[in-house]
mmCIF file of C-alpha atoms and ligand atoms in Angstrom:
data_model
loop_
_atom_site.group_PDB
_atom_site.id
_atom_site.type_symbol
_atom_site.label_atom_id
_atom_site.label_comp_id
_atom_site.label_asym_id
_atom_site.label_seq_id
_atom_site.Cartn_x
_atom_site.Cartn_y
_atom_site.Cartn_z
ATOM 1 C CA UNK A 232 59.966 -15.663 -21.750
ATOM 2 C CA UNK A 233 56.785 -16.602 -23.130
ATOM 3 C CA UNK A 234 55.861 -20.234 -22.827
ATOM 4 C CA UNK A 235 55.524 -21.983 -26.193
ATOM 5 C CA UNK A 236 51.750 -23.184 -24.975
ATOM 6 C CA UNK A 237 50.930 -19.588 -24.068
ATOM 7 C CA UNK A 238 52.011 -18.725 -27.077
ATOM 8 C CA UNK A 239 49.509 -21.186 -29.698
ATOM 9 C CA UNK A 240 46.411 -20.247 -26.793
ATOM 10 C CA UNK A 241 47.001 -16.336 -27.289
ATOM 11 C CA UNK A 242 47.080 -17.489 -31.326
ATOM 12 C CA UNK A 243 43.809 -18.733 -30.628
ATOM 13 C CA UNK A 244 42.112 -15.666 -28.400
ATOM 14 C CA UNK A 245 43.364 -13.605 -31.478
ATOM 15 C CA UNK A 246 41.492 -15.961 -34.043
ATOM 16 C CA UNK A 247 37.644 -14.253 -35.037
ATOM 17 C CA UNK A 248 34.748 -15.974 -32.679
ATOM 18 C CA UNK A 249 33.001 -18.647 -34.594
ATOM 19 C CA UNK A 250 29.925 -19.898 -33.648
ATOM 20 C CA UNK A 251 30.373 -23.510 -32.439
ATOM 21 C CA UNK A 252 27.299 -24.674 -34.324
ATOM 22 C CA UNK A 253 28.744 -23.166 -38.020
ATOM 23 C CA UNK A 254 31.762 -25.048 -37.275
ATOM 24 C CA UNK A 255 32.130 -28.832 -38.365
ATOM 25 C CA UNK A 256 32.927 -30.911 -36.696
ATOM 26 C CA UNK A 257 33.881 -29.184 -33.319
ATOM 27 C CA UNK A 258 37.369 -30.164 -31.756
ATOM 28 C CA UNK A 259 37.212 -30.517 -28.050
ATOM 29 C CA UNK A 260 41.184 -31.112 -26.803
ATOM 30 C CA UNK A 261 41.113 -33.447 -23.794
ATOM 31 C CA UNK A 262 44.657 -33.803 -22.012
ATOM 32 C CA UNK A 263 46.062 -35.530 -19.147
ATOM 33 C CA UNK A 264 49.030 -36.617 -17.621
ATOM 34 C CA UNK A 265 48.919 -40.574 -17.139
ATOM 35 C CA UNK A 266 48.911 -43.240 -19.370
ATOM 36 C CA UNK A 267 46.082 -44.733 -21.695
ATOM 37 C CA UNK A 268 46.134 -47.918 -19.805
ATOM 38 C CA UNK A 269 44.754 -46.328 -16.308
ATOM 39 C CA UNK A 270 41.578 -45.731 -14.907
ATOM 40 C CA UNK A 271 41.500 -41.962 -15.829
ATOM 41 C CA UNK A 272 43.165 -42.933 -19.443
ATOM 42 C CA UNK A 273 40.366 -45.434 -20.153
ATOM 43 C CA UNK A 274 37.765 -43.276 -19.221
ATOM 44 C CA UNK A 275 38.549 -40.495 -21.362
ATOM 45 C CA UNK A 276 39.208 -42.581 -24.428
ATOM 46 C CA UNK A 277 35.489 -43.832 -23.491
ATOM 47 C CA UNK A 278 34.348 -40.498 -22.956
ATOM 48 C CA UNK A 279 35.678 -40.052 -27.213
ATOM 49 C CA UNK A 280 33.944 -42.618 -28.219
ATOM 50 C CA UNK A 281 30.390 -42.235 -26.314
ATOM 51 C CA UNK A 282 30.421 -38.544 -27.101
ATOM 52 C CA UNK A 283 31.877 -38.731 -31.039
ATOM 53 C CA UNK A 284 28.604 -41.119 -31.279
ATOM 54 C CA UNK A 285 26.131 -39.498 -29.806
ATOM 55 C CA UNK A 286 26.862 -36.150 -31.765
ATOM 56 C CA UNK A 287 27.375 -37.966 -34.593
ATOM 57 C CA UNK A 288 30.210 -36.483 -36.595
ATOM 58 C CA UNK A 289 29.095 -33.074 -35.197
ATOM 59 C CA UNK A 290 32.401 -33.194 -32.526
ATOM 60 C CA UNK A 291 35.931 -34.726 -32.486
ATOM 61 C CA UNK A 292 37.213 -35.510 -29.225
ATOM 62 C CA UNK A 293 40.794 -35.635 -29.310
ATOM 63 C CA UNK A 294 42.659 -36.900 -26.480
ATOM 64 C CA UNK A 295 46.082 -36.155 -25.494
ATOM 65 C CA UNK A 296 47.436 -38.670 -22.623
ATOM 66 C CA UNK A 297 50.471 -38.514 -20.701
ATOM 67 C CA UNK A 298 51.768 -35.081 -20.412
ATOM 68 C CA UNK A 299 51.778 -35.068 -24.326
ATOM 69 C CA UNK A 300 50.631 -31.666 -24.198
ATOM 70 C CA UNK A 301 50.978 -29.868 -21.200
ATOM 71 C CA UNK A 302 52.229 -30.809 -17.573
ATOM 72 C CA UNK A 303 50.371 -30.489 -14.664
ATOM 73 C CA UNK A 304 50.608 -26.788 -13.954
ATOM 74 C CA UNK A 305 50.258 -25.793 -18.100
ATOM 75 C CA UNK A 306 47.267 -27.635 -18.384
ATOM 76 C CA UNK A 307 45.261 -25.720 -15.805
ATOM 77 C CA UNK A 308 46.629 -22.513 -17.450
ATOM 78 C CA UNK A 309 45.716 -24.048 -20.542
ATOM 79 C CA UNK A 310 41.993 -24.439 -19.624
ATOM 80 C CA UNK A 311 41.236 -21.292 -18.548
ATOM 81 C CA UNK A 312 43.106 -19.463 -21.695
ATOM 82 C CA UNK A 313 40.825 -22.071 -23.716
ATOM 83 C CA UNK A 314 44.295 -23.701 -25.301
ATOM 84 C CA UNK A 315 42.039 -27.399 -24.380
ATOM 85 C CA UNK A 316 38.514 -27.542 -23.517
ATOM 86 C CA UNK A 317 38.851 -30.374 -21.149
ATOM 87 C CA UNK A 318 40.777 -31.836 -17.932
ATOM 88 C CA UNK A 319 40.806 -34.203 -15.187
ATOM 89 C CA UNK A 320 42.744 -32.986 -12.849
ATOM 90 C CA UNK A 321 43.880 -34.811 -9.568
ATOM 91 C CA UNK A 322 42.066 -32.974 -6.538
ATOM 92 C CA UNK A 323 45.330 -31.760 -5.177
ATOM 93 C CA UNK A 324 46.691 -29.877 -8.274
ATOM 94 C CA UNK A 325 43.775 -27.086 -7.289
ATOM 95 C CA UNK A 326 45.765 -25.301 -4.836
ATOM 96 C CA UNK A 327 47.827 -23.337 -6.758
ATOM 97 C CA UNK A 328 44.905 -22.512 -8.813
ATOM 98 C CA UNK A 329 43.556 -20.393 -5.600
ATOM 99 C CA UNK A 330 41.248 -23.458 -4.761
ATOM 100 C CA UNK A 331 42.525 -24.714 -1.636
ATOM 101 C CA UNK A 332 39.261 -26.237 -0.745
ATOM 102 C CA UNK A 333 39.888 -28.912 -3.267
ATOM 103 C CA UNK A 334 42.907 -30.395 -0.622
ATOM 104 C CA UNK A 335 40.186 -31.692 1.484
ATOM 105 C CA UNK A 336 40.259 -34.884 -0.128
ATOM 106 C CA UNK A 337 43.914 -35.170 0.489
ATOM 107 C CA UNK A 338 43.555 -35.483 3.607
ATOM 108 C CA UNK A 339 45.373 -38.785 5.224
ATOM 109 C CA UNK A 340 42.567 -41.550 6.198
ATOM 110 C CA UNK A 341 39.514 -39.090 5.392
ATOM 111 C CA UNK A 342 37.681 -42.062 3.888
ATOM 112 C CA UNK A 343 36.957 -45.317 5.409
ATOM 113 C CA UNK A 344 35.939 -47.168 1.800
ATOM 114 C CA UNK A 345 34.449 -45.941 -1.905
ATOM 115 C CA UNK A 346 30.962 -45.721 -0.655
ATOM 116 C CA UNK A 347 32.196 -42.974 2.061
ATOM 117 C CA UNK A 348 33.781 -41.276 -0.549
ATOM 118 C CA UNK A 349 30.778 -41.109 -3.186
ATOM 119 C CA UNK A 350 28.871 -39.319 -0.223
ATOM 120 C CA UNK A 351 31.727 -36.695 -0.726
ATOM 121 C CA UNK A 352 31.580 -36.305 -4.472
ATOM 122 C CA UNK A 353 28.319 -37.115 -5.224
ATOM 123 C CA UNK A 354 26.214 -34.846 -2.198
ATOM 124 C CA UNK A 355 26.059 -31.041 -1.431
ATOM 125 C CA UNK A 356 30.193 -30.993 -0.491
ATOM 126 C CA UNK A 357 31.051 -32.342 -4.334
ATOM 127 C CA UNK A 358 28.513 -29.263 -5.724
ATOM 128 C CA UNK A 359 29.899 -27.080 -3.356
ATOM 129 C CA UNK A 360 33.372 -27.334 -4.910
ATOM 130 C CA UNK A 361 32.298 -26.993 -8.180
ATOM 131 C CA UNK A 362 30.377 -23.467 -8.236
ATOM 132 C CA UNK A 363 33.650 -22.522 -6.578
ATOM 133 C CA UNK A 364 35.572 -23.590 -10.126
ATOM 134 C CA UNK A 365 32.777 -20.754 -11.713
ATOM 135 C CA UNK A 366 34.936 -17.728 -10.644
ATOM 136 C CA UNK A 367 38.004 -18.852 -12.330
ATOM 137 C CA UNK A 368 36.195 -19.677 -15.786
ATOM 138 C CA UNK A 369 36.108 -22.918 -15.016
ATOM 139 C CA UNK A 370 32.731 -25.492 -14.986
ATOM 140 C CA UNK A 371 33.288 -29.137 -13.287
ATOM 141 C CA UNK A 372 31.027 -32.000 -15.011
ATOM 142 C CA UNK A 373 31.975 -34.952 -13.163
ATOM 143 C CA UNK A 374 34.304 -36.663 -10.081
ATOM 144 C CA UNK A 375 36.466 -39.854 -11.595
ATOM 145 C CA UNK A 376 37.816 -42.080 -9.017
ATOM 146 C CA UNK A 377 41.205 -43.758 -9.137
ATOM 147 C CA UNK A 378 42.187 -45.263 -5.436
ATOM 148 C CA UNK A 379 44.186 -45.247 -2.549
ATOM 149 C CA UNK A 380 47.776 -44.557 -2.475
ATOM 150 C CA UNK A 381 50.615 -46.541 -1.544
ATOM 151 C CA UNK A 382 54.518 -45.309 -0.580
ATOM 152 C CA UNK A 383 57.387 -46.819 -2.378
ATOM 153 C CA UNK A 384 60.800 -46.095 -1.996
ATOM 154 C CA UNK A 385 64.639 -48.252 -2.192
ATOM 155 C CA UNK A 386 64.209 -48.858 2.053
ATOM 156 C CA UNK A 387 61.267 -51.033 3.547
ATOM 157 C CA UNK A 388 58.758 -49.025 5.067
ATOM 158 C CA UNK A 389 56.946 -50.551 7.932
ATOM 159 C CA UNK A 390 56.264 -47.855 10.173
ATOM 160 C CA UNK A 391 56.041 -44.472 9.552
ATOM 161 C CA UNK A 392 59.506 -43.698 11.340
ATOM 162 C CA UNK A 393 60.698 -45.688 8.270
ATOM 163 C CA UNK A 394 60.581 -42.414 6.385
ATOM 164 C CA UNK A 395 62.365 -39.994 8.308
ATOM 165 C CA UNK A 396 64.416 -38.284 6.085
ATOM 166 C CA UNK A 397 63.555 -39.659 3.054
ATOM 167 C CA UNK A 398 63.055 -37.066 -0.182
ATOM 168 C CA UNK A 399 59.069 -37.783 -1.243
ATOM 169 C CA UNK A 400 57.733 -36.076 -4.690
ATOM 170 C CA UNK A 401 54.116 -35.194 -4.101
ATOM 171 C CA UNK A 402 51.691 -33.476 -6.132
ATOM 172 C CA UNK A 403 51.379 -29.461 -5.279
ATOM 173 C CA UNK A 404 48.921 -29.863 -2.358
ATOM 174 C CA UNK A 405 49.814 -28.429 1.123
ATOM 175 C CA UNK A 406 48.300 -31.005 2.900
ATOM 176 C CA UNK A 407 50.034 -33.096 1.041
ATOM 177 C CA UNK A 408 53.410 -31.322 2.311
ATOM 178 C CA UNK A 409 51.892 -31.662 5.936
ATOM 179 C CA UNK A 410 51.552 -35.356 5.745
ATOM 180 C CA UNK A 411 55.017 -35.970 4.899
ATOM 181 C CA UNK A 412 56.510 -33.750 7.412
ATOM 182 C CA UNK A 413 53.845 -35.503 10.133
ATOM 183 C CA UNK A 414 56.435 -38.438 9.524
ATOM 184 C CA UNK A 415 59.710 -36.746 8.914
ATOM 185 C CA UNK A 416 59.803 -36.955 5.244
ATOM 186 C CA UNK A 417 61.312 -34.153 3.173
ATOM 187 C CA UNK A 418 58.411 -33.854 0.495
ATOM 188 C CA UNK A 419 59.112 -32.460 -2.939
ATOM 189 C CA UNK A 420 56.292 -31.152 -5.311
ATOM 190 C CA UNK A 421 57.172 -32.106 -9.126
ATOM 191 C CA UNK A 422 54.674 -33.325 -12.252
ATOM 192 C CA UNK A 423 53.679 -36.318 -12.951
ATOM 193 C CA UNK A 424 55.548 -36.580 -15.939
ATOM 194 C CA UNK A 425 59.116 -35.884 -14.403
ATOM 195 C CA UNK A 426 58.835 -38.430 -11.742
ATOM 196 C CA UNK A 427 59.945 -41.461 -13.195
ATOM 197 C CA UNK A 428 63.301 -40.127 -14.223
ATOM 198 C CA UNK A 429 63.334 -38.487 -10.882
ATOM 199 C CA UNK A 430 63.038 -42.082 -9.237
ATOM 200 C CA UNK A 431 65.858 -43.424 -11.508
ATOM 201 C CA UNK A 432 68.034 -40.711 -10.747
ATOM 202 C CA UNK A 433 67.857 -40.113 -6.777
ATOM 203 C CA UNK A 434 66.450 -36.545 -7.027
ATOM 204 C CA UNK A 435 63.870 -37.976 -4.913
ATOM 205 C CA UNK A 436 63.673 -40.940 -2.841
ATOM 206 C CA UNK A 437 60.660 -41.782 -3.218
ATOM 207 C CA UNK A 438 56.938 -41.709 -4.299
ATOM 208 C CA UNK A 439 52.925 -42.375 -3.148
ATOM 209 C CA UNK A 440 50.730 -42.955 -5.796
ATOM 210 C CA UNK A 441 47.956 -45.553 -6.758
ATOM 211 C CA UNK A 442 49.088 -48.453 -8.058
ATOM 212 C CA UNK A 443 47.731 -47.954 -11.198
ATOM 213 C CA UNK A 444 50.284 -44.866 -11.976
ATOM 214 C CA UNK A 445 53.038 -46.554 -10.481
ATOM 215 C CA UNK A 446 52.626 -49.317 -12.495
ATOM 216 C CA UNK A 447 51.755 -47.941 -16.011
ATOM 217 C CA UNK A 448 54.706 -45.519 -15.773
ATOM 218 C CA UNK A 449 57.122 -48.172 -14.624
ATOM 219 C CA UNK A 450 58.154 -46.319 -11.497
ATOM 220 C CA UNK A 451 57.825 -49.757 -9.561
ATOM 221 C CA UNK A 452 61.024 -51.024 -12.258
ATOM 222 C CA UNK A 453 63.202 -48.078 -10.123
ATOM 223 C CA UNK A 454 62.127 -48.578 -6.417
ATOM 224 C CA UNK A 455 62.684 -51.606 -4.470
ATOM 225 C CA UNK A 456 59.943 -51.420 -1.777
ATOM 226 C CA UNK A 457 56.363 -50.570 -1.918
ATOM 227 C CA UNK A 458 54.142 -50.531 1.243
ATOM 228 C CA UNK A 459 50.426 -51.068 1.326
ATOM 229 C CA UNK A 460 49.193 -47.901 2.827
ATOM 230 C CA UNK A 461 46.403 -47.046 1.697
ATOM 231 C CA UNK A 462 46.919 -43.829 4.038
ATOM 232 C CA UNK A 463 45.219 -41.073 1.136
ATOM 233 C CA UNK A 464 43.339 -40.848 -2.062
ATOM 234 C CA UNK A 465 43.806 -39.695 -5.806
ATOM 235 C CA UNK A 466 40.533 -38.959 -7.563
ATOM 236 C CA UNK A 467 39.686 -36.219 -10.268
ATOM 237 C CA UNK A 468 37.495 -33.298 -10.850
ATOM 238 C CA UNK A 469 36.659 -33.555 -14.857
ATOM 239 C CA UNK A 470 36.239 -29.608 -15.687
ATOM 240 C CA UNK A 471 36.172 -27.715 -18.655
ATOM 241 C CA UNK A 472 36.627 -24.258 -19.803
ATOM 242 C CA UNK A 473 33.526 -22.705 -19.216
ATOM 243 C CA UNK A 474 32.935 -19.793 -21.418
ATOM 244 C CA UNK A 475 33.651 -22.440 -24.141
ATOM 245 C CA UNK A 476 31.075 -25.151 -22.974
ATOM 246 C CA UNK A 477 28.546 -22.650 -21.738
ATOM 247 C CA UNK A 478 29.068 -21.306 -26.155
ATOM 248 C CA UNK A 479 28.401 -24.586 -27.310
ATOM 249 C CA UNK A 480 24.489 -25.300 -28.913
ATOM 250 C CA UNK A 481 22.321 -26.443 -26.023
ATOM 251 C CA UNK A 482 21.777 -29.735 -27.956
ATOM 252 C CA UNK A 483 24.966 -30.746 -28.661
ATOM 253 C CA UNK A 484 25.979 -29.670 -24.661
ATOM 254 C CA UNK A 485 23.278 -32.431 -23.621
ATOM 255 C CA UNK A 486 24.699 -35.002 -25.600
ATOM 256 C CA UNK A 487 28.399 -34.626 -24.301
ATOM 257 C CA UNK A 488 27.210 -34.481 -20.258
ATOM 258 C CA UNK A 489 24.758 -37.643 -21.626
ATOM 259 C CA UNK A 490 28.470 -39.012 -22.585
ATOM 260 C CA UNK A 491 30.044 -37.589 -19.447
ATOM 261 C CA UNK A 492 27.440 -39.552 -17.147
ATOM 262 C CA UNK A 493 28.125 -42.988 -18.672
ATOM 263 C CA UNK A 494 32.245 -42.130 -19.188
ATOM 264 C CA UNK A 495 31.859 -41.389 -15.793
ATOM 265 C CA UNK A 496 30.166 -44.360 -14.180
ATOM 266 C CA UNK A 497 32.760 -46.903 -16.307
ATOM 267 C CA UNK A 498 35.473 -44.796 -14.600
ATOM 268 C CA UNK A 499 33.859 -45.309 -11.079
ATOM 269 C CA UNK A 500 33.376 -49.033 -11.972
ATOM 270 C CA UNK A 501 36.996 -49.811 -13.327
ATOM 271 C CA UNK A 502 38.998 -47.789 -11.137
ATOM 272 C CA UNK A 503 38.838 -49.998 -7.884
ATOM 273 C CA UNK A 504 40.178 -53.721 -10.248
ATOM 274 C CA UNK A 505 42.257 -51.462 -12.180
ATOM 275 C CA UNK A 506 44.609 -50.853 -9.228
ATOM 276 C CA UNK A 507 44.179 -53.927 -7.544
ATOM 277 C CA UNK A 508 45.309 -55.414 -11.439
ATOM 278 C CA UNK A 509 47.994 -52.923 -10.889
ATOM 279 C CA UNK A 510 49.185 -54.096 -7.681
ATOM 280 C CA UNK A 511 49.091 -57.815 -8.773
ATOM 281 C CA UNK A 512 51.590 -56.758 -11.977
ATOM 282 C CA UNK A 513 54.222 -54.901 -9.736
ATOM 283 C CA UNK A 514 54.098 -58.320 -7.129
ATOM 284 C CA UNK A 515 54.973 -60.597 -10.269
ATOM 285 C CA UNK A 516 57.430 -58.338 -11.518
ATOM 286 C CA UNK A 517 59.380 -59.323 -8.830
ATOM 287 C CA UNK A 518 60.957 -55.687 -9.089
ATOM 288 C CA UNK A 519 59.766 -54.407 -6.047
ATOM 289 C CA UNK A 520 58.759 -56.126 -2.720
ATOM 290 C CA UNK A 521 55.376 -55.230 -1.746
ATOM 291 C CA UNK A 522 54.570 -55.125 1.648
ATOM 292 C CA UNK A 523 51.430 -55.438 3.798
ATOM 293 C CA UNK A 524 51.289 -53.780 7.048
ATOM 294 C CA UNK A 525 49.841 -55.840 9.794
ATOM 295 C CA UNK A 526 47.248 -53.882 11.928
ATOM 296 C CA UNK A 527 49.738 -52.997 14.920
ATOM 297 C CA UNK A 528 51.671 -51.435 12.113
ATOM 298 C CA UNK A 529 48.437 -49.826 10.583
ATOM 299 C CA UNK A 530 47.195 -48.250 13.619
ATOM 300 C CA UNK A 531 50.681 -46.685 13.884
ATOM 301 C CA UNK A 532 50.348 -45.092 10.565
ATOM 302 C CA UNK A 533 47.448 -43.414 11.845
ATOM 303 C CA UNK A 534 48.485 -42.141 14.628
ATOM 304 C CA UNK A 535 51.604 -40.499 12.685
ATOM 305 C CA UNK A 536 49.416 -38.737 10.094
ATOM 306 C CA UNK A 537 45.718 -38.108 11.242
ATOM 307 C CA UNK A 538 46.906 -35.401 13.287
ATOM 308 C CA UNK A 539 47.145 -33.292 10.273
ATOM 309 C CA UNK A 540 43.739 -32.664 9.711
ATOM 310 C CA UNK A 541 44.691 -30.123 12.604
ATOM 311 C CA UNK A 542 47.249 -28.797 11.264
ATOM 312 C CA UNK A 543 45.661 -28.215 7.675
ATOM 313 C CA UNK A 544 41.772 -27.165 8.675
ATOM 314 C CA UNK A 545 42.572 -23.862 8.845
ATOM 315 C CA UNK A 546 43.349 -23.720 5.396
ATOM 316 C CA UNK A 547 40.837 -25.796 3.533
ATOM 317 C CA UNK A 548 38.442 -24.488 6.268
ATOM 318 C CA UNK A 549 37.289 -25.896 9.027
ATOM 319 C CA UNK A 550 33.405 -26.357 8.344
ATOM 320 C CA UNK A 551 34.128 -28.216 5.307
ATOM 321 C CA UNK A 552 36.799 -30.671 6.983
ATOM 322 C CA UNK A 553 33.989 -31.509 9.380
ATOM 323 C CA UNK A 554 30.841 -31.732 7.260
ATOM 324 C CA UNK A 555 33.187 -34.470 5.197
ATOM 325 C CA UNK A 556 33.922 -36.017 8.091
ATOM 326 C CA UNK A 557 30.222 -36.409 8.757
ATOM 327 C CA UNK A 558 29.119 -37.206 5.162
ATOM 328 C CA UNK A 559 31.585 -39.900 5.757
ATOM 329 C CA UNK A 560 30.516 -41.451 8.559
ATOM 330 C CA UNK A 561 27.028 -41.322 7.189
ATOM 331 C CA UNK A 562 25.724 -38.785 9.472
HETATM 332 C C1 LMR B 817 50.025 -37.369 -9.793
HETATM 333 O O1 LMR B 817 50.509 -36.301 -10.185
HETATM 334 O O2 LMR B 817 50.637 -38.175 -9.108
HETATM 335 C C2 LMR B 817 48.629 -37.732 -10.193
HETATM 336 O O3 LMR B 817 47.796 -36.616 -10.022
HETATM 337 C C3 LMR B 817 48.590 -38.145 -11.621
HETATM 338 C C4 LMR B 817 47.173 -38.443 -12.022
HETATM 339 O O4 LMR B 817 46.612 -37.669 -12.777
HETATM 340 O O5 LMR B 817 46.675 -39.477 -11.563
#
């Protein structure tokens, strides 16, 4: 059966060309999976407004938040059949896409802090990963951050033995699948948008996310213990389809990355209080106890998952797992 999404974007490829500059205004669809009220939300309703003012009238940016759209799989195949323009993916929904490489920052304790990580994104490893988006029609414009992820579930989780057994939904990363199995979890890929009523349910036991997701879709209201990680990171690769952006008159191009940069340095400066915000919110809820490991208990969750850089290196490549572990220690 043909999906109803394929569908409207094979409408489209059928429509006559027009030349992006004859059109007025242009319509650039931006969707995403999490809420308006998160780090990646208020960004991209910030990216709108920056770029609708600097092209003056000349483009509508039209957001769609929350899965409205498409889901996390659809909206990659989306992008490259140019159903929407523009995306911000999480880092470890490029796997399935072919781009394994992208899994490196899943990787459990990879950074030490945010400055470690903007040696990542913003030196030769970030560029790197974006001429690799080139042979699937795809152009990346920028790296959001988010944060660090925490584990809930209905059990307190101390130690990483805590979660033997215990049904995990992660996002469709392998190394992500490694990580849980490195401490006897039975992970579970799903969407975003399914895992609320996934929580509420018992499909799954349990979740990691940032704070900031857990909170805005209420996921903290259906799980009665969250632990303070910290162990991994979510962060986003904002891409767009590129035979579309490459089309579009040089000027009004320079205008939207001019938009991009400044979208993009708000999202790198809200994204750290956003979660911590986040955190506070689920601790006065009083829904879920929040716990913080002490450092015995910290050192043991390290010991449980670092050995799966191992296990994974082979598949995002070994070279690239250890020039990020040099760019992150500074070297
Ligand atoms: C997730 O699926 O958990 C995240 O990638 C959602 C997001 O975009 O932050």
């Amino acid at each position: 059966m043909i999906r109803p999404f394929l569908l409207a974007a094979l409408a489209l490829l059928a429509a006559p060309m027009t030349d992006a500059s004859a059109q007025s205004p242009v319509v650039i669809k931006f969707s995403h999976v999490v809420a308006r009220d998160t780090p990646k939300g208020k960004a991209a309703d910030k990216f709108k407004e920056l770029a609708e003012a600097a092209t003056k009238g000349k483009v509508k940016i039209e957001i769609y938040p929350n899965s409205t759209l498409y889901k996390d799989k659809e909206e990659l195949e989306a992008l490259q059949l140019g159903a929407v323009q523009i995306l911000a993916p999480s880092m470890a929904k490029f796997g399935p896409l072919g781009l394994k490489e992208f899994e490196l920052f899943d990787l459990p304790y990879l950074f030490s802090d945010r400055a470690s990580l903007e040696r990542v994104t913003q030196g030769q490893i970030g560029r790197d990963l974006f001429k690799k988006l080139e042979a699937k029609g795809i152009s990346g414009l920028a790296y959001w951050d988010n944060g660090f992820k925490v584990m809930a579930s209905n059990r307190p989780m101390h130690l990483p033995t805590d979660m033997k057994g215990l049904k995990l939904r992660i996002q469709a990363s392998k190394v992500l699948d490694e990580q849980m199995r490195a401490i006897s979890a039975n992970p579970q890929v799903m969407a975003f948008s399914e895992v609320y009523q996934a929580l509420q349910t018992g499909v799954v036991d349990g979740v990691e996310n940032v704070p900031s997701n857990l909170y805005t879709q209420k996921m903290h209201e259906v799980q009665k213990h969250l632990t303070v990680t910290n162990h991994g990171y979510i962060g986003y690769a904002v891409i767009v389809n590129k035979k579309f952006w490459d089309a579009l008159p040089a000027d009004i191009r320079a205008q939207l990355e001019g938009a991009m940069k400044q979208a993009t340095d708000y999202a790198n400066k809200i994204a750290q209080q956003e979660n911590e915000a986040a955190l506070e919110s689920i601790r006065k809820s009083g829904k879920t106890a929040v716990y913080m490991p002490t450092d015995a208990e910290k050192a043991e969750w390290r010991k449980a998952l670092l050995p799966v850089h191992k296990t994974v290196e082979d598949r995002i490549g070994k070279e690239l797992v250890a020039a990020a572990v040099k760019a992150v220690a500074g070297k």
